[in-house]
Amino acid sequence: MPVITCIDDLKRLHKRRTPKMFYDYCESGSWTEQTFRENTSDFNDIRLRQRVAVNMEGRTLETEMIGQKVSMPVALAPVGLTGMQRADGEIKAARAAEKFGVPFTLSTMSICSIEDVAEHTTKPFWFQLYTMKDQDYLRRLIGRAKDAKCSALVITLDLQILGQRHKDLKNGLSAPPKLTPAVIADLMTKWNWGIEMLQTKRRQFGNIVGHVTGVEDTSRLGEWTAQQFDPALDWSKIEEIKTMWDGPVILKGILDPEDAVMARKVGCDAIVVSNHGGRQQDGALSSIRALDPILQAVGGDLEVHLDSGIRSGQDVLKAVAMGATGTMIGRAFVHGLGAQGEAGVTRALEVIRNELDISMAFTGKRDIKDVGRDSILVPAGFSGDWV
Ligand SMILES: Cc1cc2nc3c(=O)[nH]c(=O)nc-3n(C[C@H](O)[C@H](O)[C@H](O)COP(=O)(O)O)c2cc1C
């Protein structure tokens, strides 16, 4: 077994073991990928303080996200097609998260369905909603998440239309993959992936296929999803969805203080400062740079989470020290899943927990709830002096 010491180790194995089409789908941003790159590199501009001669015994990372207990301030972000990175991927990731004591978020565009994940887990998970034009389907989808006892609805606001990712077009991304000569040649080197995939029945979009009239196969599905995402989504529709759900709501994809103020106005339990991992608006600010102005606009009255660019526990520590109550990780857990299945997701979480715990201790803190601005050094003008 290879020795895994950091998320990059899992990323290398993920690349080796997963068909190119799906690895590329994960490891890409839109257009020039500027925002994708800066999401991670901007974390490096923040430094951690080193304090000494402070008692480091009895440390704890336990805290709460939207009032729910978490073993550390990290949730698994919604990631579409997770079940193509590894057979039954959503179930494996959800099981790893529940054993670890952190929330798992199931994407609307998952391979395993809401019911399937609920059946194979014992604790409630969060459900991420893409808003669709088909109101009947939308209502039924929300009802299904309620029936499955999902403990929060994460409404994603930054994907009404799809940002272009060049690699997905070039690779002909589809689920399941179409067996072109290039795909067959690639699969010949990824036997384990193929064998596991042949052994599962979960190879299509589980929340959609069979639940929408006329969508019984994947060839119609691509057409349907392209037409179905609702480009007319606005704050009044978000309010309607909130009423339909009638439970904890997290609004994901906020990058601008004005939108954060709107989110507070419609009422939600938390927002996620996010640019979708650099997959939508290329040229947007990295999430970590966008965080501070948002906290200044709504911090104190609204719980603020952050995702996009987190690859280590040090990154989590920096986000929390800046003022985020919690974080989400996307690629970091997908690398674990693609590398080693459920055990790989657990390993990714262990790596992040260990880095977070040790780095927190070095800043002189023993309780994650005490981590704050005095734990970090932020360069002047970090959030930019934009006009
Ligand atoms: C492969 C992939 C698929 C994604 N699919 C979804 C999705 O279905 N719904 C959603 O709200 N966000 C989706 N996201 C965005 C993530 O929820 C999250 O915002 C992002 O991954 C955070 O950035 P990170 O990967 O750098 O941690 C996806 C991200 C990736 C990498």
Short mmCIF file of C-alpha atoms and ligand atoms in Angstrom, two decimals, residues 22 25-28 36 39-40 76-82 85 106-110 128-130 154-159 165 252 272 274-279 307-311 328-332 334, ligand 1:
data_model
loop_
_atom_site.label_atom_id
_atom_site.label_comp_id
_atom_site.label_asym_id
_atom_site.label_seq_id
_atom_site.Cartn_x
_atom_site.Cartn_y
_atom_site.Cartn_z
CA PHE A 22 -13.59 11.64 -15.35
CA TYR A 25 -13.82 16.48 -15.36
CA CYS A 26 -12.69 16.80 -11.75
CA GLU A 27 -9.37 18.53 -12.27
CA SER A 28 -10.46 21.39 -14.48
CA PHE A 36 -9.35 27.54 -10.57
CA ASN A 39 -8.42 29.39 -5.54
CA THR A 40 -5.50 27.31 -4.27
CA LEU A 76 -18.08 17.15 1.67
CA ALA A 77 -19.23 19.44 -1.14
CA PRO A 78 -21.78 18.31 -3.74
CA VAL A 79 -19.94 16.81 -6.70
CA GLY A 80 -21.79 15.63 -9.80
CA LEU A 81 -20.89 12.26 -11.33
CA THR A 82 -19.09 11.11 -8.17
CA GLN A 85 -14.96 8.43 -10.32
CA LEU A 106 -25.42 14.73 -2.37
CA SER A 107 -25.52 16.52 -5.74
CA THR A 108 -28.66 16.65 -7.88
CA MET A 109 -26.36 15.32 -10.63
CA SER A 110 -25.25 12.27 -8.67
CA GLN A 128 -27.86 19.97 -3.13
CA LEU A 129 -30.47 21.33 -5.47
CA TYR A 130 -30.04 22.65 -8.98
CA VAL A 154 -28.03 23.34 -0.33
CA ILE A 155 -29.31 25.51 -3.17
CA THR A 156 -26.59 26.16 -5.73
CA LEU A 157 -26.91 29.62 -7.24
CA ASP A 158 -23.88 29.85 -9.51
CA LEU A 159 -24.86 27.34 -12.19
CA ARG A 165 -14.56 23.50 -19.51
CA LYS A 252 -24.08 28.11 -2.24
CA VAL A 272 -21.22 29.18 1.07
CA SER A 274 -17.83 29.73 -3.46
CA ASN A 275 -17.02 30.08 -7.14
CA HIS A 276 -17.83 26.42 -7.82
CA GLY A 277 -14.15 25.50 -7.61
CA GLY A 278 -13.31 27.83 -10.51
CA ARG A 279 -15.63 25.93 -12.85
CA ASP A 307 -15.23 26.35 -0.40
CA SER A 308 -13.03 26.36 -3.52
CA GLY A 309 -9.32 25.70 -3.32
CA ILE A 310 -9.04 23.81 -0.02
CA ARG A 311 -6.37 21.11 -0.30
CA MET A 328 -16.51 22.40 2.13
CA ILE A 329 -14.09 20.27 0.18
CA GLY A 330 -14.71 19.06 -3.36
CA ARG A 331 -11.68 17.78 -5.24
CA ALA A 332 -9.80 16.88 -2.05
CA VAL A 334 -12.82 13.10 -4.89
C1 LIG B 1 -16.09 17.43 -10.50
C2 LIG B 1 -16.90 18.46 -9.80
C3 LIG B 1 -18.30 18.40 -9.90
C4 LIG B 1 -19.07 19.33 -9.21
N1 LIG B 1 -20.44 19.20 -9.22
C5 LIG B 1 -21.19 20.04 -8.48
C6 LIG B 1 -22.58 19.84 -8.37
O1 LIG B 1 -23.15 18.92 -8.93
N2 LIG B 1 -23.29 20.74 -7.62
C7 LIG B 1 -22.70 21.79 -6.96
O2 LIG B 1 -23.37 22.58 -6.29
N3 LIG B 1 -21.36 21.96 -7.03
C8 LIG B 1 -20.60 21.12 -7.74
N4 LIG B 1 -19.25 21.28 -7.78
C9 LIG B 1 -18.64 22.34 -6.97
C10 LIG B 1 -18.32 21.84 -5.57
O3 LIG B 1 -19.50 21.65 -4.82
C11 LIG B 1 -17.44 22.82 -4.80
O4 LIG B 1 -18.01 24.10 -4.84
C12 LIG B 1 -16.03 22.87 -5.36
O5 LIG B 1 -15.56 21.59 -5.71
C13 LIG B 1 -15.09 23.47 -4.32
O6 LIG B 1 -13.81 23.58 -4.84
P1 LIG B 1 -12.63 22.53 -4.59
O7 LIG B 1 -12.89 21.39 -5.50
O8 LIG B 1 -11.42 23.30 -4.96
O9 LIG B 1 -12.68 22.11 -3.13
C14 LIG B 1 -18.45 20.36 -8.46
C15 LIG B 1 -17.06 20.41 -8.37
C16 LIG B 1 -16.29 19.47 -9.03
C17 LIG B 1 -14.80 19.53 -8.89
#
